[in-house]
Amino acid sequence: MVTLYQNKVIDQLRDALKKKEHMVSVTVRVGQIDPLSFFVAGETLFHGQRFYWSDCFHEQTFVGLGYAQVIKSEEKTKKRFREVEKAWQQIVEGAFIEGEGPLMFGGFAFDPLKRSAEHWDHFPSAQFVIPKFLLTKRGEETWLTVNVVHESFAELEKMIDSLFVIHDESDNYDVDVVEKEEVARDRWLYAVRHATDLIQDGEIEKVVLARELFLSFSQRIDCSHVLRSLREQQPMSYIFAFENGSSCFIGASPEQLVKKNGHMCETACLAGSIRRGHTMKEDEELGQWLLKDEKNRREHAFVVDMIEQAMHEVCKEVIVPSEPTLLKMRHIQHLYTPVRAKIKEGVSIFSLVERLHPTPALGGFPKEKAVQTIRDIEPLDRGWYAAPIGWVDANGNGEFAVAIRSALIEDNEAHLFAGCGIVAHSNPLSEYEETNVKFKPMLLALEGGRK
């Protein structure tokens, strides 16, 4: 940033703060700024109150610093989606907006009825934040939005001054794993066997079971370095980080839940996986095997059928390809089917999230029975893992990803999560190896990309 942009922000804020609205939101165009550098710049003033988001097509990146307002819900039912939506509408309606307007970022717990692990204490059933400072990067353009609620102007000037300082980023970050624990491994293998019995007995058709990996490192984990590693290593993923107090939920997810832009929306069906090959020939053979494998095609079909049905209930002109393709990530490849549709009048992005979560790719089928089975036999608290995380703007547009390939970080400790779809003839050891592949992106990022 340069002084010209700094003065422009301050001048517009000074004028806008004369308004009497509950919140003032001012947006100005600024010069080229690396979003990750902006995230680092907020470390001193706003540690514990930062977020980072970039989509899988590099179309938009958001970085939020500080909390102008926070929306929380401890509601244990689907009302949590409506509570958040209502609170957001009230904030937008009562705000003075100059420019693009405010944006809020946050997410939901996978299953608020199963909350027991202390490490998820900072992440309630739902939480969204409207940042004091929001950097938005779209293509070659960059914007800064300042959201103010009864803020001292002198204090704001000091904050802005600190954010206009260029920060050098050290390359000396070096951490080592000092403890590694596969949490409840035997219980998870037993749960897989139990699930296959339930499926073979006709109780459910598919259930997704996740497991946890706990790591302790030689020093405090620097989330900025983890983000940098994820950005470099997982360019086709949604990159996200959400700090809340002393904890940071961070990840690189390949899976879109839903995106809304005006009257159009899109979602993606991602289910059925196999590792990448060591050579081009092996990789092609593995991909072709995945496209033809009955177990994986059946698992993928559950997801496509459920999402298509859900979209038809609230949309028109639903477009679904007849066959999946391959989505190839660095360590893993998936069966992939994109879905596009035109939304019916009055349907909000929160109603779409509520209707789609959890898809059979993250919960199972039928939905309610699968979630209850997870609640009963899965040996961990998912918290926000495999749940919706994303953003909504003042016009009701937004995008949510499914928070997989993720970790919860606090100080020098990290909890990693990975899951896989269980169907009638799933083999526990094969499913275990699949989760090991899915752990790799976060493991590599946490260790600084050295392996």
Short mmCIF file of C-alpha atoms in Angstrom, two decimals:
data_model
loop_
_atom_site.label_atom_id
_atom_site.label_comp_id
_atom_site.label_asym_id
_atom_site.label_seq_id
_atom_site.Cartn_x
_atom_site.Cartn_y
_atom_site.Cartn_z
CA MET A 1 0.00 0.00 0.00
CA VAL A 2 1.08 3.62 -0.43
CA THR A 3 0.20 6.80 1.45
CA LEU A 4 -2.23 7.90 -1.29
CA TYR A 5 -4.52 4.93 -0.57
CA GLN A 6 -4.11 5.37 3.17
CA ASN A 7 -5.26 9.00 3.00
CA LYS A 8 -8.14 8.07 0.71
CA VAL A 9 -9.44 5.52 3.23
CA ILE A 10 -9.10 7.95 6.14
CA ASP A 11 -10.81 10.83 4.29
CA GLN A 12 -13.80 8.73 3.26
CA LEU A 13 -14.14 7.26 6.75
CA ARG A 14 -14.06 10.72 8.32
CA ASP A 15 -17.01 11.79 6.16
CA ALA A 16 -18.93 8.53 6.57
CA LEU A 17 -18.61 8.52 10.37
CA LYS A 18 -20.75 11.65 10.51
CA LYS A 19 -23.66 9.37 9.65
CA LYS A 20 -25.76 8.01 12.53
CA GLU A 21 -26.30 4.46 11.25
CA HIS A 22 -25.42 1.47 13.43
CA MET A 23 -22.56 0.41 11.14
CA VAL A 24 -20.59 2.38 8.57
CA SER A 25 -19.02 0.45 5.68
CA VAL A 26 -16.63 2.21 3.29
CA THR A 27 -14.86 0.56 0.33
CA VAL A 28 -12.02 2.07 -1.69
CA ARG A 29 -9.89 0.68 -4.48
CA VAL A 30 -6.22 0.24 -3.54
CA GLY A 31 -3.03 -0.88 -5.24
CA GLN A 32 -1.79 -4.42 -5.69
CA ILE A 33 -1.40 -6.15 -2.33
CA ASP A 34 -0.62 -9.77 -1.69
CA PRO A 35 -3.57 -11.02 0.45
CA LEU A 36 -1.28 -13.24 2.50
CA SER A 37 0.96 -10.25 3.29
CA PHE A 38 -2.14 -8.39 4.48
CA PHE A 39 -3.00 -11.37 6.69
CA VAL A 40 0.52 -11.19 8.17
CA ALA A 41 0.20 -7.41 8.65
CA GLY A 42 -2.75 -7.99 10.96
CA GLU A 43 -0.85 -10.36 13.27
CA THR A 44 0.05 -7.83 15.97
CA LEU A 45 -3.26 -5.98 16.31
CA PHE A 46 -5.67 -8.73 15.34
CA HIS A 47 -4.18 -12.13 16.18
CA GLY A 48 -7.10 -14.41 16.96
CA GLN A 49 -9.44 -12.27 14.85
CA ARG A 50 -8.34 -12.96 11.27
CA PHE A 51 -9.68 -14.98 8.35
CA TYR A 52 -8.44 -15.93 4.90
CA TRP A 53 -10.41 -17.31 1.96
CA SER A 54 -9.62 -17.96 -1.69
CA ASP A 55 -11.71 -19.96 -4.13
CA CYS A 56 -10.48 -22.87 -6.21
CA PHE A 57 -10.45 -20.83 -9.46
CA HIS A 58 -8.47 -17.90 -7.97
CA GLU A 59 -11.33 -15.57 -8.87
CA GLN A 60 -11.66 -14.04 -5.41
CA THR A 61 -9.57 -13.82 -2.26
CA PHE A 62 -10.76 -12.27 1.00
CA VAL A 63 -8.74 -11.42 4.10
CA GLY A 64 -10.48 -10.11 7.20
CA LEU A 65 -8.82 -8.45 10.19
CA GLY A 66 -10.56 -7.63 13.46
CA TYR A 67 -14.21 -8.11 14.38
CA ALA A 68 -16.59 -5.21 13.76
CA GLN A 69 -19.50 -7.49 14.64
CA VAL A 70 -19.97 -11.16 15.47
CA ILE A 71 -23.02 -13.33 14.83
CA LYS A 72 -23.22 -16.54 16.88
CA SER A 73 -25.78 -19.27 17.29
CA GLU A 74 -25.80 -22.12 19.80
CA GLU A 75 -29.06 -23.38 18.31
CA LYS A 76 -28.93 -27.19 17.97
CA THR A 77 -31.42 -27.45 15.10
CA LYS A 78 -31.74 -26.11 11.59
CA LYS A 79 -32.87 -22.81 13.09
CA ARG A 80 -29.19 -21.87 13.35
CA PHE A 81 -29.09 -21.20 9.59
CA ARG A 82 -32.11 -18.91 9.82
CA GLU A 83 -30.79 -17.17 12.95
CA VAL A 84 -27.58 -16.21 11.17
CA GLU A 85 -29.42 -15.09 8.04
CA LYS A 86 -31.86 -12.91 10.01
CA ALA A 87 -29.08 -11.28 12.04
CA TRP A 88 -27.10 -10.53 8.87
CA GLN A 89 -30.10 -8.97 7.15
CA GLN A 90 -30.67 -6.70 10.15
CA ILE A 91 -27.03 -5.54 10.12
CA VAL A 92 -27.09 -4.78 6.38
CA GLU A 93 -30.42 -2.96 6.57
CA GLY A 94 -29.19 -0.74 9.41
CA ALA A 95 -25.80 0.11 7.89
CA PHE A 96 -24.57 3.14 5.98
CA ILE A 97 -22.81 1.64 2.95
CA GLU A 98 -20.47 3.46 0.62
CA GLY A 99 -19.11 1.20 -2.10
CA GLU A 100 -19.44 -2.58 -2.23
CA GLY A 101 -20.58 -2.96 1.34
CA PRO A 102 -19.72 -5.38 4.11
CA LEU A 103 -19.14 -9.10 3.85
CA MET A 104 -19.31 -11.71 6.59
CA PHE A 105 -17.32 -14.92 6.86
CA GLY A 106 -17.78 -17.99 9.03
CA GLY A 107 -19.24 -21.45 9.26
CA PHE A 108 -21.23 -24.09 11.06
CA ALA A 109 -20.57 -27.18 13.13
CA PHE A 110 -21.11 -30.45 11.30
CA ASP A 111 -23.45 -31.80 13.98
CA PRO A 112 -24.16 -29.48 16.94
CA LEU A 113 -25.76 -32.37 18.84
CA LYS A 114 -22.36 -34.04 19.21
CA ARG A 115 -20.08 -31.52 20.89
CA SER A 116 -17.74 -32.76 23.58
CA ALA A 117 -14.09 -32.16 22.66
CA GLU A 118 -12.47 -29.19 24.42
CA HIS A 119 -10.36 -28.29 21.39
CA TRP A 120 -13.55 -27.14 19.59
CA ASP A 121 -14.63 -24.79 22.41
CA HIS A 122 -13.95 -21.66 20.30
CA PHE A 123 -16.19 -22.88 17.46
CA PRO A 124 -19.91 -22.87 18.33
CA SER A 125 -22.84 -24.27 16.37
CA ALA A 126 -22.55 -21.27 14.04
CA GLN A 127 -20.35 -18.19 13.99
CA PHE A 128 -19.85 -15.44 11.43
CA VAL A 129 -17.78 -12.27 11.66
CA ILE A 130 -17.97 -8.93 9.91
CA PRO A 131 -14.32 -7.77 9.82
CA LYS A 132 -13.14 -4.28 10.67
CA PHE A 133 -10.81 -4.43 7.67
CA LEU A 134 -11.52 -6.53 4.59
CA LEU A 135 -9.12 -6.92 1.68
CA THR A 136 -10.77 -8.17 -1.51
CA LYS A 137 -8.75 -9.28 -4.53
CA ARG A 138 -10.49 -10.02 -7.83
CA GLY A 139 -8.24 -10.62 -10.77
CA GLU A 140 -5.95 -7.59 -11.02
CA GLU A 141 -8.12 -5.35 -8.81
CA THR A 142 -7.84 -4.97 -5.04
CA TRP A 143 -10.29 -3.29 -2.66
CA LEU A 144 -10.19 -2.35 1.02
CA THR A 145 -13.43 -2.23 3.00
CA VAL A 146 -13.53 -0.72 6.50
CA ASN A 147 -16.52 -1.59 8.68
CA VAL A 148 -16.98 0.57 11.76
CA VAL A 149 -19.36 0.32 14.70
CA HIS A 150 -19.02 3.16 17.24
CA GLU A 151 -15.26 3.26 16.73
CA SER A 152 -12.96 6.09 17.86
CA PHE A 153 -11.63 7.80 14.74
CA ALA A 154 -8.22 8.34 16.34
CA GLU A 155 -8.01 4.64 17.15
CA LEU A 156 -9.02 3.76 13.58
CA GLU A 157 -6.26 5.96 12.18
CA LYS A 158 -3.68 4.12 14.28
CA MET A 159 -4.96 0.76 13.05
CA ILE A 160 -4.88 1.86 9.41
CA ASP A 161 -1.34 3.22 9.85
CA SER A 162 -0.16 -0.17 11.10
CA LEU A 163 -1.75 -2.00 8.15
CA PHE A 164 -0.01 0.25 5.63
CA VAL A 165 3.39 -0.91 6.84
CA ILE A 166 5.17 -3.51 4.69
CA HIS A 167 6.10 -6.60 6.71
CA ASP A 168 9.07 -8.77 5.86
CA GLU A 169 8.24 -12.46 5.89
CA SER A 170 10.86 -14.78 7.32
CA ASP A 171 11.89 -17.95 5.54
CA ASN A 172 13.40 -19.39 8.72
CA TYR A 173 10.24 -21.13 9.91
CA ASP A 174 11.28 -24.63 10.90
CA VAL A 175 9.14 -26.98 12.98
CA ASP A 176 9.42 -30.67 13.74
CA VAL A 177 6.82 -33.18 14.83
CA VAL A 178 7.57 -34.31 18.39
CA GLU A 179 4.41 -36.38 18.93
CA LYS A 180 2.01 -38.09 16.54
CA GLU A 181 -1.07 -40.02 17.64
CA GLU A 182 -3.69 -41.79 15.54
CA VAL A 183 -6.64 -41.01 17.78
CA ALA A 184 -8.87 -44.05 18.49
CA ARG A 185 -7.57 -45.99 15.46
CA ASP A 186 -8.91 -49.37 16.59
CA ARG A 187 -12.29 -47.87 17.49
CA TRP A 188 -12.48 -46.33 14.02
CA LEU A 189 -11.69 -49.64 12.30
CA TYR A 190 -14.39 -51.28 14.42
CA ALA A 191 -16.82 -48.49 13.46
CA VAL A 192 -16.17 -49.23 9.76
CA ARG A 193 -16.95 -52.91 10.29
CA HIS A 194 -20.06 -51.97 12.27
CA ALA A 195 -21.19 -49.62 9.51
CA THR A 196 -20.83 -52.28 6.81
CA ASP A 197 -22.98 -54.61 8.94
CA LEU A 198 -25.67 -51.93 9.22
CA ILE A 199 -25.57 -51.36 5.46
CA GLN A 200 -25.74 -55.08 4.65
CA ASP A 201 -28.71 -55.37 7.04
CA GLY A 202 -30.50 -52.60 5.14
CA GLU A 203 -30.39 -50.03 7.98
CA ILE A 204 -28.65 -47.40 5.82
CA GLU A 205 -27.14 -47.30 2.33
CA LYS A 206 -23.96 -45.30 2.96
CA VAL A 207 -22.24 -43.56 5.86
CA VAL A 208 -19.10 -41.42 5.95
CA LEU A 209 -16.77 -42.06 8.88
CA ALA A 210 -13.98 -39.65 9.81
CA ARG A 211 -10.95 -40.15 11.98
CA GLU A 212 -8.49 -37.86 13.75
CA LEU A 213 -4.72 -37.43 13.79
CA PHE A 214 -3.11 -35.47 16.63
CA LEU A 215 0.27 -33.78 16.16
CA SER A 216 2.49 -31.87 18.57
CA PHE A 217 5.31 -29.71 17.17
CA SER A 218 8.60 -28.39 18.50
CA GLN A 219 7.32 -24.80 18.50
CA ARG A 220 4.21 -22.70 17.90
CA ILE A 221 2.62 -23.31 14.50
CA ASP A 222 2.62 -20.20 12.30
CA CYS A 223 -0.70 -20.16 10.43
CA SER A 224 0.67 -17.70 7.86
CA HIS A 225 3.33 -20.21 6.82
CA VAL A 226 0.76 -23.00 6.71
CA LEU A 227 -1.44 -20.84 4.45
CA ARG A 228 1.51 -20.09 2.18
CA SER A 229 2.28 -23.81 1.87
CA LEU A 230 -1.35 -24.65 1.11
CA ARG A 231 -1.57 -21.90 -1.49
CA GLU A 232 1.53 -23.22 -3.25
CA GLN A 233 0.77 -26.94 -2.94
CA GLN A 234 -3.03 -27.01 -3.44
CA PRO A 235 -3.75 -24.45 -6.19
CA MET A 236 -7.04 -26.08 -7.20
CA SER A 237 -8.53 -25.99 -3.69
CA TYR A 238 -10.47 -23.56 -1.55
CA ILE A 239 -7.88 -22.21 0.89
CA PHE A 240 -9.33 -21.04 4.20
CA ALA A 241 -8.31 -20.06 7.71
CA PHE A 242 -10.58 -18.84 10.50
CA GLU A 243 -9.00 -17.67 13.73
CA ASN A 244 -11.12 -17.50 16.84
CA GLY A 245 -9.30 -16.71 20.03
CA SER A 246 -6.30 -18.98 20.45
CA SER A 247 -7.48 -21.48 17.81
CA CYS A 248 -7.31 -21.47 14.02
CA PHE A 249 -9.31 -23.76 11.73
CA ILE A 250 -7.41 -24.06 8.46
CA GLY A 251 -7.53 -26.16 5.32
CA ALA A 252 -7.46 -26.66 1.57
CA SER A 253 -10.74 -28.17 0.43
CA PRO A 254 -11.40 -29.41 -3.11
CA GLU A 255 -15.14 -29.48 -2.50
CA GLN A 256 -17.64 -26.74 -3.18
CA LEU A 257 -20.92 -26.93 -1.29
CA VAL A 258 -22.76 -24.11 -3.05
CA LYS A 259 -22.19 -20.76 -4.76
CA LYS A 260 -24.91 -18.16 -5.36
CA ASN A 261 -24.60 -15.26 -7.76
CA GLY A 262 -27.86 -13.45 -8.40
CA HIS A 263 -30.45 -15.99 -9.56
CA MET A 264 -27.86 -18.62 -10.47
CA CYS A 265 -26.24 -21.19 -8.22
CA GLU A 266 -23.79 -24.02 -8.60
CA THR A 267 -22.62 -26.95 -6.55
CA ALA A 268 -20.34 -29.93 -7.02
CA CYS A 269 -20.64 -33.66 -6.42
CA LEU A 270 -17.32 -35.04 -5.18
CA ALA A 271 -17.24 -38.65 -3.99
CA GLY A 272 -15.14 -41.66 -4.88
CA SER A 273 -11.37 -41.32 -4.50
CA ILE A 274 -8.03 -42.92 -5.24
CA ARG A 275 -4.41 -41.83 -4.88
CA ARG A 276 -2.38 -40.22 -7.67
CA GLY A 277 0.08 -42.39 -9.58
CA HIS A 278 3.86 -42.11 -9.37
CA THR A 279 4.09 -42.00 -13.18
CA MET A 280 1.78 -40.60 -15.86
CA LYS A 281 0.93 -44.14 -16.97
CA GLU A 282 0.11 -45.31 -13.45
CA ASP A 283 -1.90 -42.15 -12.77
CA GLU A 284 -3.97 -42.69 -15.91
CA GLU A 285 -4.57 -46.34 -15.02
CA LEU A 286 -5.68 -45.43 -11.50
CA GLY A 287 -8.03 -42.76 -12.86
CA GLN A 288 -9.60 -45.15 -15.36
CA TRP A 289 -10.01 -47.76 -12.63
CA LEU A 290 -11.80 -45.18 -10.46
CA LEU A 291 -14.14 -44.23 -13.32
CA LYS A 292 -15.14 -47.88 -13.73
CA ASP A 293 -15.10 -49.13 -10.13
CA GLU A 294 -18.59 -50.17 -9.01
CA LYS A 295 -18.09 -49.28 -5.33
CA ASN A 296 -16.86 -45.74 -6.07
CA ARG A 297 -19.44 -45.13 -8.82
CA ARG A 298 -22.20 -46.19 -6.45
CA GLU A 299 -20.85 -43.88 -3.75
CA HIS A 300 -20.70 -41.02 -6.26
CA ALA A 301 -24.24 -41.74 -7.50
CA PHE A 302 -25.61 -41.29 -3.96
CA VAL A 303 -24.21 -37.78 -3.90
CA VAL A 304 -25.41 -36.84 -7.40
CA ASP A 305 -28.95 -38.15 -6.79
CA MET A 306 -29.32 -36.37 -3.44
CA ILE A 307 -27.95 -33.03 -4.68
CA GLU A 308 -30.02 -33.14 -7.86
CA GLN A 309 -33.18 -33.83 -5.84
CA ALA A 310 -32.38 -31.06 -3.35
CA MET A 311 -31.73 -28.57 -6.14
CA HIS A 312 -34.95 -29.43 -7.99
CA GLU A 313 -36.94 -28.54 -4.85
CA VAL A 314 -35.73 -24.91 -4.81
CA CYS A 315 -34.41 -24.37 -8.34
CA LYS A 316 -35.40 -24.63 -11.96
CA GLU A 317 -33.37 -25.53 -15.04
CA VAL A 318 -31.10 -27.88 -13.09
CA ILE A 319 -28.21 -29.06 -15.30
CA VAL A 320 -26.44 -32.30 -14.34
CA PRO A 321 -23.90 -34.09 -16.61
CA SER A 322 -24.73 -37.75 -17.23
CA GLU A 323 -21.24 -39.03 -16.35
CA PRO A 324 -18.60 -37.94 -13.81
CA THR A 325 -15.12 -36.79 -14.75
CA LEU A 326 -11.88 -36.88 -12.77
CA LEU A 327 -10.75 -34.05 -10.51
CA LYS A 328 -7.02 -34.51 -9.94
CA MET A 329 -5.41 -32.94 -6.87
CA ARG A 330 -1.76 -33.20 -5.83
CA HIS A 331 -2.13 -36.41 -3.78
CA ILE A 332 -5.57 -37.72 -4.70
CA GLN A 333 -8.08 -37.87 -7.56
CA HIS A 334 -11.86 -37.82 -7.23
CA LEU A 335 -14.98 -38.54 -9.24
CA TYR A 336 -16.50 -35.14 -9.97
CA THR A 337 -19.87 -33.93 -11.31
CA PRO A 338 -20.70 -30.18 -11.40
CA VAL A 339 -24.34 -29.03 -11.05
CA ARG A 340 -25.77 -25.65 -12.13
CA ALA A 341 -29.27 -24.27 -11.65
CA LYS A 342 -31.48 -21.18 -11.65
CA ILE A 343 -32.83 -20.41 -8.18
CA LYS A 344 -36.52 -19.86 -7.55
CA GLU A 345 -37.60 -16.48 -6.20
CA GLY A 346 -36.95 -15.92 -2.48
CA VAL A 347 -34.41 -18.73 -2.01
CA SER A 348 -31.39 -17.51 -0.02
CA ILE A 349 -27.89 -18.96 0.10
CA PHE A 350 -28.54 -20.01 3.71
CA SER A 351 -31.56 -22.03 2.68
CA LEU A 352 -29.39 -23.73 0.05
CA VAL A 353 -26.70 -24.50 2.64
CA GLU A 354 -29.30 -25.85 5.04
CA ARG A 355 -30.81 -28.06 2.36
CA LEU A 356 -27.51 -29.45 1.06
CA HIS A 357 -25.61 -30.01 4.33
CA PRO A 358 -24.45 -32.66 4.80
CA THR A 359 -24.30 -34.14 1.32
CA PRO A 360 -23.90 -37.94 1.08
CA ALA A 361 -20.20 -37.27 0.40
CA LEU A 362 -19.79 -36.06 3.99
CA GLY A 363 -22.68 -37.68 5.85
CA GLY A 364 -24.23 -40.57 3.99
CA PHE A 365 -27.60 -41.73 2.77
CA PRO A 366 -30.38 -41.48 3.84
CA LYS A 367 -29.24 -38.20 5.41
CA GLU A 368 -30.86 -38.30 8.86
CA LYS A 369 -30.08 -41.97 9.50
CA ALA A 370 -26.50 -41.49 8.36
CA VAL A 371 -25.96 -38.49 10.67
CA GLN A 372 -27.42 -40.43 13.59
CA THR A 373 -25.09 -43.35 12.80
CA ILE A 374 -22.10 -41.00 12.76
CA ARG A 375 -23.25 -39.57 16.09
CA ASP A 376 -23.47 -43.07 17.55
CA ILE A 377 -20.33 -44.81 16.29
CA GLU A 378 -17.77 -42.29 15.04
CA PRO A 379 -15.01 -41.94 17.70
CA LEU A 380 -14.45 -38.16 17.48
CA ASP A 381 -16.09 -34.76 17.61
CA ARG A 382 -16.00 -33.35 14.08
CA GLY A 383 -16.60 -29.77 15.21
CA TRP A 384 -16.42 -27.70 12.02
CA TYR A 385 -14.70 -30.44 10.02
CA ALA A 386 -16.76 -31.48 6.94
CA ALA A 387 -19.20 -28.61 7.57
CA PRO A 388 -20.04 -25.47 5.53
CA ILE A 389 -17.52 -22.61 5.69
CA GLY A 390 -17.66 -19.52 3.53
CA TRP A 391 -18.88 -15.96 2.97
CA VAL A 392 -22.00 -13.92 2.20
CA ASP A 393 -22.12 -10.33 0.93
CA ALA A 394 -24.62 -7.51 1.44
CA ASN A 395 -26.53 -8.54 -1.72
CA GLY A 396 -27.08 -12.12 -0.53
CA ASN A 397 -24.49 -13.62 -2.86
CA GLY A 398 -21.79 -15.90 -1.50
CA GLU A 399 -20.01 -19.21 -1.59
CA PHE A 400 -19.49 -22.10 0.82
CA ALA A 401 -16.99 -24.91 0.67
CA VAL A 402 -17.05 -28.15 2.63
CA ALA A 403 -14.33 -27.89 5.27
CA ILE A 404 -12.37 -31.07 4.54
CA ARG A 405 -8.56 -31.56 4.20
CA SER A 406 -8.40 -29.42 7.32
CA ALA A 407 -6.85 -29.03 10.74
CA LEU A 408 -7.59 -27.26 14.00
CA ILE A 409 -4.46 -25.51 15.31
CA GLU A 410 -3.72 -24.16 18.76
CA ASP A 411 -0.23 -23.05 19.74
CA ASN A 412 2.06 -26.02 18.90
CA GLU A 413 -0.71 -28.62 18.51
CA ALA A 414 -2.84 -29.66 15.55
CA HIS A 415 -5.84 -31.95 15.16
CA LEU A 416 -6.22 -33.25 11.59
CA PHE A 417 -9.36 -34.88 10.19
CA ALA A 418 -10.06 -37.15 7.23
CA GLY A 419 -12.97 -39.39 6.28
CA CYS A 420 -14.21 -41.82 3.66
CA GLY A 421 -17.50 -43.21 2.42
CA ILE A 422 -18.51 -46.63 3.73
CA VAL A 423 -20.76 -48.86 1.61
CA ALA A 424 -21.75 -52.52 1.80
CA HIS A 425 -18.43 -54.10 0.83
CA SER A 426 -15.99 -51.54 2.24
CA ASN A 427 -12.76 -52.98 3.60
CA PRO A 428 -11.64 -51.30 6.87
CA LEU A 429 -7.93 -51.39 6.02
CA SER A 430 -8.50 -50.04 2.51
CA GLU A 431 -10.60 -47.21 3.92
CA TYR A 432 -7.89 -46.56 6.52
CA GLU A 433 -5.31 -46.18 3.73
CA GLU A 434 -7.64 -43.77 1.91
CA THR A 435 -7.77 -41.52 4.97
CA ASN A 436 -3.95 -41.57 5.11
CA VAL A 437 -3.88 -40.16 1.57
CA LYS A 438 -6.36 -37.46 2.59
CA PHE A 439 -4.21 -36.44 5.56
CA LYS A 440 -1.25 -35.68 3.27
CA PRO A 441 -2.10 -32.09 2.16
CA MET A 442 -2.33 -30.80 5.72
CA LEU A 443 0.61 -32.85 6.95
CA LEU A 444 2.80 -31.43 4.19
CA ALA A 445 1.65 -27.85 4.85
CA LEU A 446 2.17 -28.12 8.61
CA GLU A 447 5.68 -29.38 8.10
CA GLY A 448 6.51 -26.45 5.84
CA GLY A 449 6.30 -28.38 2.56
CA ARG A 450 9.55 -30.21 3.28
CA LYS A 451 8.28 -33.74 2.53
#
